[in-house]
Short mmCIF file of C-alpha atoms in Angstrom, two decimals:
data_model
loop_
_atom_site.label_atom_id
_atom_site.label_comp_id
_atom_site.label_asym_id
_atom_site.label_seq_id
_atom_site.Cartn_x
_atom_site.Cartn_y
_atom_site.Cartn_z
CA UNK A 1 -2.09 21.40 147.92
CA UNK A 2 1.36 20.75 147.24
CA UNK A 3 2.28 21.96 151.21
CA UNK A 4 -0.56 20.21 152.48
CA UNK A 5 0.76 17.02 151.40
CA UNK A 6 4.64 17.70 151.99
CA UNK A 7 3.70 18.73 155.70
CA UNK A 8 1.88 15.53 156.59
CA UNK A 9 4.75 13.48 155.47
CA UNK A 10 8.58 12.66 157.19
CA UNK A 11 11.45 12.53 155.04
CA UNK A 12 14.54 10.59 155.67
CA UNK A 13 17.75 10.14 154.08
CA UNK A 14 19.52 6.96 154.31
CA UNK A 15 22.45 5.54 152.30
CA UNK A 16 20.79 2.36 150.52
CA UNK A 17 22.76 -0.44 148.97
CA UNK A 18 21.91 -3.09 146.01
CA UNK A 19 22.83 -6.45 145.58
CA UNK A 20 23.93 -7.50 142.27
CA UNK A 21 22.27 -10.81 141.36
CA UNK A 22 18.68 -8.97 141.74
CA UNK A 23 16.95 -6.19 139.46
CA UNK A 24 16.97 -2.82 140.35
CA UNK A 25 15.52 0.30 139.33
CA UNK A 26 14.51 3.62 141.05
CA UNK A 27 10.19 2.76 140.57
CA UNK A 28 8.10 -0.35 140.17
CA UNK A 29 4.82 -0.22 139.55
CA UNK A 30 2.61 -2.95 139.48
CA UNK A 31 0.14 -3.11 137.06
CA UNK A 32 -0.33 -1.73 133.12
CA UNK A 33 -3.70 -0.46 133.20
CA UNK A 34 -5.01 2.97 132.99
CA UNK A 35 -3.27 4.24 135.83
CA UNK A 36 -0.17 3.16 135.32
CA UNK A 37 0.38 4.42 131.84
CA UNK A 38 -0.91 7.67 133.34
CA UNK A 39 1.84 7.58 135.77
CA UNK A 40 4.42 6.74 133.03
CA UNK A 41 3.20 9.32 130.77
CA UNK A 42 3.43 11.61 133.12
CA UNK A 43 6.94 10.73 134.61
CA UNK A 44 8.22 10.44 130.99
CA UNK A 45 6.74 14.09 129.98
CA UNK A 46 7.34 16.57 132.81
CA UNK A 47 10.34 14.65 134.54
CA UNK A 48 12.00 12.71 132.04
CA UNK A 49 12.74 10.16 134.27
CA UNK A 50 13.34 6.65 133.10
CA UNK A 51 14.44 4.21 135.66
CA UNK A 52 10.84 2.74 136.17
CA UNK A 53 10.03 -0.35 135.51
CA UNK A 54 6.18 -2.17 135.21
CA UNK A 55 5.06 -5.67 135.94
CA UNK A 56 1.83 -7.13 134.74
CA UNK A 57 0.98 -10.50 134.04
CA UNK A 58 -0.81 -9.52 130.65
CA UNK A 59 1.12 -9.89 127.24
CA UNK A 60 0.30 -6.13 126.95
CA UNK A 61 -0.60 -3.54 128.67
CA UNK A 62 -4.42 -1.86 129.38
CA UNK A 63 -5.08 -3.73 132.36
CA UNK A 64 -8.70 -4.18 132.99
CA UNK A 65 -9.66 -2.79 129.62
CA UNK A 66 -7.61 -6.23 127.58
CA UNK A 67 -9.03 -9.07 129.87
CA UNK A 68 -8.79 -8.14 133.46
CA UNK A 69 -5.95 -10.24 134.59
CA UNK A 70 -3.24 -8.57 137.24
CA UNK A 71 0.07 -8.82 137.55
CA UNK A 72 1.92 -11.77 139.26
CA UNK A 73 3.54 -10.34 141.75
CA UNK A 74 3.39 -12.31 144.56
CA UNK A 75 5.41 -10.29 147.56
CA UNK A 76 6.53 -7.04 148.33
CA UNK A 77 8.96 -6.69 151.78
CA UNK A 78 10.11 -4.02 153.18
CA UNK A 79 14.22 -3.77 153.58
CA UNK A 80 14.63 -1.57 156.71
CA UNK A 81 18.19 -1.74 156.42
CA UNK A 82 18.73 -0.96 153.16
CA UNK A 83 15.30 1.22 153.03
CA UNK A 84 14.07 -0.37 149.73
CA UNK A 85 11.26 -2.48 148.23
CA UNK A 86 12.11 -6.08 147.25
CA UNK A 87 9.78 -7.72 145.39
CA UNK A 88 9.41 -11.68 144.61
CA UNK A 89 7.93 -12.45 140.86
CA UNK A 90 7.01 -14.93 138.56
CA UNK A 91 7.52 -15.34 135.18
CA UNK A 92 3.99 -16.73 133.84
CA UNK A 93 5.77 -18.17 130.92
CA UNK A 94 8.73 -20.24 132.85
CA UNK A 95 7.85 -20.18 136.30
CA UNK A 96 10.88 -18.58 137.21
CA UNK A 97 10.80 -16.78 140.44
CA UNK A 98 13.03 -14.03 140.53
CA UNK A 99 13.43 -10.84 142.88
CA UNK A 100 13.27 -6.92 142.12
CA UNK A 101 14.34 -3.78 144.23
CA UNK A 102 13.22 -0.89 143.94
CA UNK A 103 13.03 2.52 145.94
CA UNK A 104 9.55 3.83 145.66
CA UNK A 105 6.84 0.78 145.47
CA UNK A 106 3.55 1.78 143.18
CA UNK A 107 0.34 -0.51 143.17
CA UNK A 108 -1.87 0.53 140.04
CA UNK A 109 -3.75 -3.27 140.47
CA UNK A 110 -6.92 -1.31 140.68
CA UNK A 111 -9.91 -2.35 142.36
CA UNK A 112 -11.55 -4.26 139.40
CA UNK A 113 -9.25 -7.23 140.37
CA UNK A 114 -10.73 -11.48 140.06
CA UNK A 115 -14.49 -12.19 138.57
CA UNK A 116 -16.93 -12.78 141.51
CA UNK A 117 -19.04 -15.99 140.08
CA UNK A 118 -21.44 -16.95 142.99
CA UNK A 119 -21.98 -20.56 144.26
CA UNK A 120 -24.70 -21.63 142.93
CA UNK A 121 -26.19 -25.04 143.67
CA UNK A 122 -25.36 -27.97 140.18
CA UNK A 123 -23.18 -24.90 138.44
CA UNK A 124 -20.83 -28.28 138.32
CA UNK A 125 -23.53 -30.66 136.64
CA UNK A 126 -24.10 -28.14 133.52
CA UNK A 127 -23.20 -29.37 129.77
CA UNK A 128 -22.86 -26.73 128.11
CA UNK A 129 -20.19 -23.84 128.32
CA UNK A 130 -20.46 -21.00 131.31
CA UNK A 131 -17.82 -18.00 132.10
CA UNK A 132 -17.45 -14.82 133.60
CA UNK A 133 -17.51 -12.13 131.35
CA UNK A 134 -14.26 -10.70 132.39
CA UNK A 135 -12.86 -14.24 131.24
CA UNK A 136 -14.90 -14.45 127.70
CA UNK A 137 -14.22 -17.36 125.77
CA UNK A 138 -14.26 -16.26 122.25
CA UNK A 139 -14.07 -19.66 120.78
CA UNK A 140 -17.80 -20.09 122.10
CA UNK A 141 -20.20 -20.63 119.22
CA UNK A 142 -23.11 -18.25 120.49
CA UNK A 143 -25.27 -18.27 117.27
CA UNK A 144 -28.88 -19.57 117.55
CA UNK A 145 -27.84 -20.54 121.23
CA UNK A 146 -30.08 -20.55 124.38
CA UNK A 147 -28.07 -17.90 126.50
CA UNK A 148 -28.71 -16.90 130.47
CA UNK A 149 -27.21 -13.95 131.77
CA UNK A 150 -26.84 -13.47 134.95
CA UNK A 151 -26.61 -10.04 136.53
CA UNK A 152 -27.84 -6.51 136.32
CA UNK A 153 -24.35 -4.51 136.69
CA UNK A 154 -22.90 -2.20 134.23
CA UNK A 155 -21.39 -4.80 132.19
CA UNK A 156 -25.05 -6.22 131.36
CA UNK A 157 -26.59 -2.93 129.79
CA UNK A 158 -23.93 -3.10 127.58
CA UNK A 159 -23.62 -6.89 126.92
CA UNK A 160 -27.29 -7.63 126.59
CA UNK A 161 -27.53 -5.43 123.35
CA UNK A 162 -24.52 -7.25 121.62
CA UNK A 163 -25.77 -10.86 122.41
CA UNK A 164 -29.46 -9.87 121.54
CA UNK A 165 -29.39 -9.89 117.69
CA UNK A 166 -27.07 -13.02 117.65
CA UNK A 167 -28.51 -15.86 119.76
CA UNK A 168 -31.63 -17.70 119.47
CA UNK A 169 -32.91 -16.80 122.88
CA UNK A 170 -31.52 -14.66 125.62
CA UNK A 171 -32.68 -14.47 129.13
CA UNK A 172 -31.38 -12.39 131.97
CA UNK A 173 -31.91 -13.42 135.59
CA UNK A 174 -31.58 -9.95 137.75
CA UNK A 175 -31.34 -10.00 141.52
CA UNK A 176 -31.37 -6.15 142.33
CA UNK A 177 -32.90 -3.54 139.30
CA UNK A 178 -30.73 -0.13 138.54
CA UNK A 179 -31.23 3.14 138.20
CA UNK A 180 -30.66 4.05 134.43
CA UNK A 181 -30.36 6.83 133.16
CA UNK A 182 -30.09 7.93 128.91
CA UNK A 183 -26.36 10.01 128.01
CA UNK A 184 -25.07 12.25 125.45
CA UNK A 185 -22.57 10.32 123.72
CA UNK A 186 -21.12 12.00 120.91
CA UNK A 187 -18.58 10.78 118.40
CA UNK A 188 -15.68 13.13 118.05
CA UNK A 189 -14.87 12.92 114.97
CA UNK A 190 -11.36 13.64 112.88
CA UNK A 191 -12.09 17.27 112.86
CA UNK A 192 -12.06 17.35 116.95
CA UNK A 193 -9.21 15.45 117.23
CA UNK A 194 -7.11 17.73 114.72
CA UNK A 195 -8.37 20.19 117.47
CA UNK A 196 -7.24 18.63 120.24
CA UNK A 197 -3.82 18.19 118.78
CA UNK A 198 -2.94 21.41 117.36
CA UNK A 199 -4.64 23.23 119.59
CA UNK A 200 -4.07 22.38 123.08
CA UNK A 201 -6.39 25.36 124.86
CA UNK A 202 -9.32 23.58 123.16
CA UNK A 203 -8.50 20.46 124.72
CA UNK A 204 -8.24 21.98 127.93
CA UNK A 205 -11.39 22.98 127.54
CA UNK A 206 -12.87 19.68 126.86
CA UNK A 207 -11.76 18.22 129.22
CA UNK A 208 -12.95 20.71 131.50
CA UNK A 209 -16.31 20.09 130.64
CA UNK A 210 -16.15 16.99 130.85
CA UNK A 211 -14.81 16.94 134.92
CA UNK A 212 -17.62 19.74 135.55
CA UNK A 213 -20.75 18.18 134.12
CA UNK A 214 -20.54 14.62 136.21
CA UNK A 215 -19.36 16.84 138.91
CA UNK A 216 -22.86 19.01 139.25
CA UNK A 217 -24.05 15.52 140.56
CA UNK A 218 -22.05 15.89 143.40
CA UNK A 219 -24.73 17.11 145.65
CA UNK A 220 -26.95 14.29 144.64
CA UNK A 221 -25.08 12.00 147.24
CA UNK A 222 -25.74 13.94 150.42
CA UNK A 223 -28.17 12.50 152.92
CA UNK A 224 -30.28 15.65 153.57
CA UNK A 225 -30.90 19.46 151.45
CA UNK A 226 -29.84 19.98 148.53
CA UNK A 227 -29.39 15.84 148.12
CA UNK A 228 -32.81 14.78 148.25
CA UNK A 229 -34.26 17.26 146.48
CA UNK A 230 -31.32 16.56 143.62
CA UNK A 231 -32.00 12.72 144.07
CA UNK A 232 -35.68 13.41 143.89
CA UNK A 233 -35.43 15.09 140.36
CA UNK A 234 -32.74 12.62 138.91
CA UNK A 235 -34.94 9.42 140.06
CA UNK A 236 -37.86 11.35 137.80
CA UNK A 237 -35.72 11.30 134.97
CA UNK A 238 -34.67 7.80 135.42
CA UNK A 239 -38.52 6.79 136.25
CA UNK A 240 -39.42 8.33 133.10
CA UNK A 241 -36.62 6.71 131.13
CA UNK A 242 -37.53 3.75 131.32
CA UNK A 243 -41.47 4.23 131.03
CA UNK A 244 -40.85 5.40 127.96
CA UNK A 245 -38.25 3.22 126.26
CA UNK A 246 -39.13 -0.06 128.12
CA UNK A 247 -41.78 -2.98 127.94
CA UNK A 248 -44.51 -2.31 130.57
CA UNK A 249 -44.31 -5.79 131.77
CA UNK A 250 -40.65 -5.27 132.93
CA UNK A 251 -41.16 -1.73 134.18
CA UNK A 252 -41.66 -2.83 138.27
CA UNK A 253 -39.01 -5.04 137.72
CA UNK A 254 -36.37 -2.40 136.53
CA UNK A 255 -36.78 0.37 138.54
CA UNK A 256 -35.60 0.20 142.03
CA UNK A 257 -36.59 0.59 146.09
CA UNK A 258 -33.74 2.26 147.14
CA UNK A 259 -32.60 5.69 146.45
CA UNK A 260 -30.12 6.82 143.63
CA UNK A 261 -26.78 7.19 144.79
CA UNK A 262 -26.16 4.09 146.60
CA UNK A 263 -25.14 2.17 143.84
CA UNK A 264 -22.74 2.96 140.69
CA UNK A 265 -25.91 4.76 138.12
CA UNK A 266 -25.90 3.23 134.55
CA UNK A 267 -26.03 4.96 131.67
CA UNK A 268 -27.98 3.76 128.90
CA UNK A 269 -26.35 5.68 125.47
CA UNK A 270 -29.03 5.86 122.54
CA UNK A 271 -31.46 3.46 124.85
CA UNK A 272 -29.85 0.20 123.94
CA UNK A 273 -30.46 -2.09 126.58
CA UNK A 274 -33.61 -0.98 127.50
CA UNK A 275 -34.54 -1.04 123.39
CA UNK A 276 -33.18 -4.90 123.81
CA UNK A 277 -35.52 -5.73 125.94
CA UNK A 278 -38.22 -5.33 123.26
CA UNK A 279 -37.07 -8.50 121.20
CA UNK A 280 -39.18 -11.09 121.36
CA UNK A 281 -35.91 -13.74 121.96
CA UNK A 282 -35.51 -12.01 124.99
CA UNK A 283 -36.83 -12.53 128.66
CA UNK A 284 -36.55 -10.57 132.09
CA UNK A 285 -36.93 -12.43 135.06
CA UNK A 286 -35.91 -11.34 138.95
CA UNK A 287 -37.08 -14.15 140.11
CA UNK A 288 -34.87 -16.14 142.58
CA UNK A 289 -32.15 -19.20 141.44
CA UNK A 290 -32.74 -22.42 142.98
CA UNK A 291 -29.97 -24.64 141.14
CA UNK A 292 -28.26 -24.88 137.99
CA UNK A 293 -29.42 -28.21 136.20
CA UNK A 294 -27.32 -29.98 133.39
CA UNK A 295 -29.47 -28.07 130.86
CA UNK A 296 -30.24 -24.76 132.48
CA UNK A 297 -31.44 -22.97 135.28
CA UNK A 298 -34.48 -23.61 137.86
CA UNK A 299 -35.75 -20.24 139.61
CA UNK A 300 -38.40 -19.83 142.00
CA UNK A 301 -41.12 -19.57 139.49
CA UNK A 302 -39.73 -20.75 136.38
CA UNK A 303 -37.24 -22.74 134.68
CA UNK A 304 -35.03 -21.39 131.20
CA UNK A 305 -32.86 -23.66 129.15
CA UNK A 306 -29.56 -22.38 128.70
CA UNK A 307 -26.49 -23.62 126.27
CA UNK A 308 -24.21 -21.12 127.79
CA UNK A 309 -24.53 -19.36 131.23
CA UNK A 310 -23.03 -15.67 131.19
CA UNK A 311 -21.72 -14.50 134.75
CA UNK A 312 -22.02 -10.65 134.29
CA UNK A 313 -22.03 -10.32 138.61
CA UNK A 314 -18.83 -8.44 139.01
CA UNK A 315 -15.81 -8.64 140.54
CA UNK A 316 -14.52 -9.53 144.22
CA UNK A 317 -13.62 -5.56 145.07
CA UNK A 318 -12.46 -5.65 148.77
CA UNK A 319 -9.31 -7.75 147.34
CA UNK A 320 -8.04 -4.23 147.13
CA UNK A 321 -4.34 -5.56 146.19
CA UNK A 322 -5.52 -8.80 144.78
CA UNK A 323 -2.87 -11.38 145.32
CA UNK A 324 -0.15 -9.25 146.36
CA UNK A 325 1.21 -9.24 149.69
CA UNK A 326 2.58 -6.14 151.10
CA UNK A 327 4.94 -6.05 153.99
CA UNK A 328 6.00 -3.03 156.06
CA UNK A 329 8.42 -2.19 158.73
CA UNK A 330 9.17 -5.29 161.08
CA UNK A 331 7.29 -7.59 158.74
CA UNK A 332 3.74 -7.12 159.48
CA UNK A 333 1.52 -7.73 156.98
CA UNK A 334 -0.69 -4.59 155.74
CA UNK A 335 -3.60 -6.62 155.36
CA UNK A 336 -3.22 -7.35 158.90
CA UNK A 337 -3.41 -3.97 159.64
CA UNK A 338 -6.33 -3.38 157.37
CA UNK A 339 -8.23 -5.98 158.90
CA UNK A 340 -7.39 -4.97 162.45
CA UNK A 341 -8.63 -1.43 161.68
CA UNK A 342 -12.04 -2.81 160.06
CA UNK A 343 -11.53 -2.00 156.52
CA UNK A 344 -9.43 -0.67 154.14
CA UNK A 345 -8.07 3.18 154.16
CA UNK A 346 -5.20 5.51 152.82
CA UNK A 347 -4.57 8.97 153.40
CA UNK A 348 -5.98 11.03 150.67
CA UNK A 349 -6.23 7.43 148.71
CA UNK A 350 -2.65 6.74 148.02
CA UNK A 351 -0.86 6.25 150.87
CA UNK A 352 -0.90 4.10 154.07
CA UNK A 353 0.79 4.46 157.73
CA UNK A 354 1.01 2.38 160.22
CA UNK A 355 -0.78 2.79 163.31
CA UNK A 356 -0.30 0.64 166.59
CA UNK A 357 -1.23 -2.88 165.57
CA UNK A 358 -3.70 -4.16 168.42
CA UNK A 359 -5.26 -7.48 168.38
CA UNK A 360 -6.94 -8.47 171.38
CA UNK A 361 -5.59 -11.47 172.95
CA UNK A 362 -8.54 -11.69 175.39
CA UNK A 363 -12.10 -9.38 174.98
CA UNK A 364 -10.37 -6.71 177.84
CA UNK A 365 -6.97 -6.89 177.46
CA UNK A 366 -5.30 -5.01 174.28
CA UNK A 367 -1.78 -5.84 173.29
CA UNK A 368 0.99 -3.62 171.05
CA UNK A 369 2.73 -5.93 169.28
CA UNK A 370 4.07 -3.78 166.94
CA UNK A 371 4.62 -0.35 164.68
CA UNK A 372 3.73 -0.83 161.16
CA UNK A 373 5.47 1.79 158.93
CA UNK A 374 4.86 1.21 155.05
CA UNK A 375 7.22 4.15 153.42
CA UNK A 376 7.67 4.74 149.98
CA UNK A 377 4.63 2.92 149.24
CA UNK A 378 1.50 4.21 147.20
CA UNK A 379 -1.83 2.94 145.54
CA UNK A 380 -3.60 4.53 142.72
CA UNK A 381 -7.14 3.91 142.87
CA UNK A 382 -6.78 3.13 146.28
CA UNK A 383 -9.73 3.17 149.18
CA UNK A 384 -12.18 5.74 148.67
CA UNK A 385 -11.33 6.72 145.10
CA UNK A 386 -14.84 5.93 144.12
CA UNK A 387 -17.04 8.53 144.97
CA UNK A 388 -19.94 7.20 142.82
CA UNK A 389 -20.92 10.45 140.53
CA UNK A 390 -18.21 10.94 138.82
CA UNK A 391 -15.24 9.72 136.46
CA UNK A 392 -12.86 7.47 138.41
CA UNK A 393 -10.29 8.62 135.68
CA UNK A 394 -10.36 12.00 136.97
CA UNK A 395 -9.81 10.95 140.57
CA UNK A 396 -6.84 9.34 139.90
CA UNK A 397 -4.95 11.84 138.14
CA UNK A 398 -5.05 13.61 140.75
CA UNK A 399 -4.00 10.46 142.81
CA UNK A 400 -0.93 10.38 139.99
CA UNK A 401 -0.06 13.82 140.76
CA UNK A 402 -0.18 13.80 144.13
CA UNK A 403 2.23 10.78 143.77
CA UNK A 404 4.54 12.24 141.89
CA UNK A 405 5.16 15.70 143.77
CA UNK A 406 5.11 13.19 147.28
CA UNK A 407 7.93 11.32 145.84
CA UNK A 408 10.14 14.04 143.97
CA UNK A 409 12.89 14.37 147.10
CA UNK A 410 13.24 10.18 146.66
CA UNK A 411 13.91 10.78 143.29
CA UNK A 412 16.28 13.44 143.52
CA UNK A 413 18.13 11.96 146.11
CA UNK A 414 17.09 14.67 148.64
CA UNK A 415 15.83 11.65 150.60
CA UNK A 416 15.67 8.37 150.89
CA UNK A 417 11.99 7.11 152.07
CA UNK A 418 8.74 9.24 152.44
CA UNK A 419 5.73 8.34 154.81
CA UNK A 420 2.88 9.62 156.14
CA UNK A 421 2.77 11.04 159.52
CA UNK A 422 0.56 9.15 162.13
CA UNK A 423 -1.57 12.14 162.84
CA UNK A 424 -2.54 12.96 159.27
CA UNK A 425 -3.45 9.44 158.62
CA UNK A 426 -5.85 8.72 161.63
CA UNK A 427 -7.32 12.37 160.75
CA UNK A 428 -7.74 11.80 157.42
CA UNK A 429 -9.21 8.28 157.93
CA UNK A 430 -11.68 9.72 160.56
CA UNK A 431 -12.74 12.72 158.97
CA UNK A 432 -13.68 10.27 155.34
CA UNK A 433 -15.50 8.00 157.89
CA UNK A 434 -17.22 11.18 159.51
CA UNK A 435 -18.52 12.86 156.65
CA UNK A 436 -19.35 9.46 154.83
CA UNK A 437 -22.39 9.55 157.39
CA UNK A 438 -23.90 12.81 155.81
CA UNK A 439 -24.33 10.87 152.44
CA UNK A 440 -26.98 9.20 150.94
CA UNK A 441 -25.22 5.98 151.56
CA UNK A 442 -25.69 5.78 155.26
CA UNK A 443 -29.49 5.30 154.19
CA UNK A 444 -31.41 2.81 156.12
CA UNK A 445 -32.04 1.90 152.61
CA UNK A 446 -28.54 1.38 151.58
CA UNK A 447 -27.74 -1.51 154.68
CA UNK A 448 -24.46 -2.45 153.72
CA UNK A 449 -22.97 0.38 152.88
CA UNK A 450 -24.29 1.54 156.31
CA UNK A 451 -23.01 -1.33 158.34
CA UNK A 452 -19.16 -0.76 156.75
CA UNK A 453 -19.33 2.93 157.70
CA UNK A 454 -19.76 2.37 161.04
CA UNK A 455 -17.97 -0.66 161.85
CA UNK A 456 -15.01 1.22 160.39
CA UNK A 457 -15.95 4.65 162.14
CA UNK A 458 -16.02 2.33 165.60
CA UNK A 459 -12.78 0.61 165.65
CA UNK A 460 -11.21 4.21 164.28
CA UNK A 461 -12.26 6.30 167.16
CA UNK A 462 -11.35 2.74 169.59
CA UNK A 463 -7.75 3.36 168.45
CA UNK A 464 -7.35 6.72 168.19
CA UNK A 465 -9.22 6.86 172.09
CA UNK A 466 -6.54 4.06 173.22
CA UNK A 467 -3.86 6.04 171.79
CA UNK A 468 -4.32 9.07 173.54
#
C-alpha cells in the first residue's frame, strides 16, 4: 500500500524561507475533532514529532462530539515561492487576525460542518424558543412543554427518547421514514478495560471484531447478486423490528419505499425510540408543513402547538471545508475546481490535484486558464469516506495513516512538497465514479444519489476525453 501511494505522488525539494513576524510550525491542522487527535496521537506515538500545531474555534477540543462548531480559519494560500501554507486566522475572543505558515496543510473540519434548518414559511413569527440540535440551548426550560421535533435522522432516534419522559407533549413531524434496525450494545465494563490496557493482543482483537462485523454488510450495497438478496434479508429484519416493538398505527409511516442502503441505517439499541413512541404524550405525524404560526405548526392535515421547535434535519454536508478557503498554485480557488469538475473528489479521500481548469466561456468553445496544483495539502474525512455500512472511524485511520507515510520525506527534510500525480487522480476519481454505478445507490429509487453519480461521471470522462 505504502508503494502504491509513494508512486502516484512527485516529490520536490525546495529551499523554503520564513518570515519572522508570522507563526510557523512544520503541520497545521485544522480542526480538534476525532480525526485530528487521531492524527496527533499518532504523530506523537510512532514519530515523536512535535512541531504541529491545531486550530479550532472551540474552547476545547472533540469537534463535532462538544457542539459542532469549526475552526475559524478563514484562508489558506499557497506560497509557490517559498513552497509553504500561509494561513489567515481569527482570534474568536479579540478579533485579531493574524497569519500562520506551515509546510504540510491538514483539514480534519469533517463533513458534519453548519446545522441545515430549512425555510419554512412564519419560522420568524413564532414565540416561543426554536434551535437546531447541534446548537442546543441548555438554558431552555423543557419541562411540561409542548415540544415539535422536526426530522427523522439519526439524531432523532436518539433525542426523542430523552425528551419523551420530560415534556408534557412531544410530537415529531417526519418527512422521509428509516430503516431501523435493533444493536448489540454492550457495556464494557472495568474488567475489559483492565484488559485492554494490560493486555494489548486482546485489544487487538476487539477491535478487530469490531471492523469485521459492520464490514459483512459490505455486500448489502451492491446493485445486483449477492446485494439484493443481502438487502432483501436485512429489510426483513428491519420490517420485523419495528412490527414488533412499534404502535401499529405508525407502522406504514416508519418503514420505508426505498431500498436499504441508500441512506445512513439507524440503529435502535435496547428499542428506545421505537419503545417512545408508545407514550401517550407522544405523536407521529408525516404529514406535510404548511407554515410555522406564532404558537406552533400547521401541516397538511393537522395543526400541533409547540413551545419549542427542535430542528433535528441535519447538517449542510456538501460544505465539505465549511468556511475555509483553500488556494492552490497560481491562486485558483479549489472550490472552483470542485465545482468545475461537478462535485467534490480526492484521490483515495485525502488528497487533491489539480487538473486543467476549464470553464466554458461560450457552450463550444473551452478555455485553459490555468493549472491548479494543491501540494502538501490533505483532508481527513474527505469525499467518499462514507461508504454507508460501516464505521467512519475506521475509514479514517486509515486516511491518518496514509497521511502520515505520504508526508514522512516533508518531514524529514527529504523533500519539500508532495502531490499527487495527474494520472492517479483522474483514475482514481473515475474508477470511484465507475464502480459507484454497481451500488445500490444508483437505484431508480435512490434519485439523488443517482443524478450526482452521473453528473460527476459526465464532466469526468469530458475532461479526461479533452485532455487526451
Amino acid at each position: 500500500m505504502v508503494a502504491k501511494h509513494l508512486s502516484d505522488v512527485n516529490l520536490n525539494l525546495i529551499n523554503p524561507g520564513c518570515d519572522e513576524d508570522v507563526k510557523y510550525s512544520d503541520l497545521v491542522c485544522i480542526g480538534t475533532g476525532l480525526s485530528a487527535i487521531g492524527l496527533g496521537s499518532r504523530l506523537r506515538q510512532k514519530f515523536k514529532f512535535e512541531s504541529m500545531h491545531f486550530y479550532d474555534r472551540n474552547e476545547t477540543y472533540s469537534g463535532t462530539w462538544w457542539s459542532n462548531h469549526y475552526p475559524e480559519c478563514q484562508e489558506a494560500r499557497w506560497d509557490e515561492d517559498r513552497c509553504i501554507w500561509r494561513l489567515r486566522l481569527q482570534d474568536n475572543t479579540t478579533g485579531r487576525v493574524f497569519f500562520h505558515d506551515c509546510r504540510i496543510l491538514i483539514s480534519a473540519i469533517g463533513t458534519f460542518l453548519d446545522p441545515k434548518i430549512p425555510s419554512i414559511p412564519g419560522a420568524n413569527t413564532f414565540r416561543g424558543e426554536q434551535f437546531h440540535t447541534a446548537r442546543w440551548k441548555d438554558d431552555v426550560f423543557l419541562q411540561g412543554k409542548n415540544v415539535v421535533v422536526i426530522g427523522n435522522g439519526c439524531t432523532a432516534s436518539q433525542l426523542i427518547p430523552a425528551l419523551q419522559p420530560r415534556v408534557g407533549t412531544l410530537t415529531q413531524i417526519i418527512r422521509t421514514p428509516q430503516w431501523l434496525l435493533p444493536i448489540f450494545n454492550p457495556q464494557l465494563g472495568p474488567k475489559i478495560h483492565w484488559l485492554f490496557q494490560n493486555f494489548p493482543l486482546f485489544l487487538e482483537i476487539a477491535r478487530l471484531y469490531f471492523l469485521a462485523v459492520p464490514e459483512a454488510g459490505w455486500p448489502m450495497l451492491f446493485l445486483y447478486f449477492p446485494g439484493d438478496w443481502m438487502r432483501s434479508r436485512v429489510e426483513k429484519t428491519s420490517k420485523k423490528f419495528i412490527y414488533t416493538n412499534a404502535p401499529k398505527e405508525y407502522h406504514e409511516i416508519l418503514i420505508p419505499t426505498y431500498p436499504i442502503g441508500c441512506k445512513r441505517r439507524i440503529y435502535d439499541p435496547d428499542s428506545s425510540y421505537l419503545n417512545a413512541l408508545k407514550a401517550d404524550n407522544f405523536k407521529l405525524t408525516k404529514s406535510d408543513i404548511v407554515r410555522i404560526t406564532e404558537d406552533g405548526i400547521q401541516t397538511t392535515n393537522s395543526f400541533y402547538p409547540a413551545d419549542v421547535i427542535v430542528y433535528a434535519t441535519g447538517f449542510e454536508t456538501n460544505g465539505g471545508l465549511g468556511k475555509l478557503h483553500v488556494y492552490g498554485k497560481d491562486g485558483i480557488w479549489l472550490d472552483d475546481y470542485w465545482n468545475q469538475m461537478g462535485g467534490r473528489s480526492a484521490y483515495n479521500t485525502i488528497a487533491v490535484h489539480g487538473c486543467e481548469w476549464m470553464p466554458a466561456i461560450f457552450t463550444y468553445i473551452i478555455t485553459y486558464l490555468s493549472l491548479i496544483l494543491v501540494p502538501n495539502f490533505f483532508m481527513l474525512f474527505g469525499p467518499n469516506t462514507n461508504t454507508g455500512h460501516t464505521s467512519v472511524l475506521m475509514m479514517i485511520e486509515n486516511a491518518i495513516m496514509a497521511v502520515i507515510k505520504l508526508i514522512q520525506p516533508v518531514l524529514k527534510g527529504d523533500a519539500t512538497f508532495i502531490e499527487v500525480k495527474k494520472n492517479a487522480y483522474e483514475n482514481y476519481t473515475r474508477d470511484v465514479q465507475a464502480a459507484s454505478k454497481g451500488l445500490v445507490t444508483s437505484a431508480s429509487l435512490c434519485n439523488n444519489c443517482k443524478k450526482l453519480i452521473d453528473t460527476v461521471q459526465s464532466i469526468v470522462d469530458e475532461l479526461i476525453e479533452i485532455d487526451r
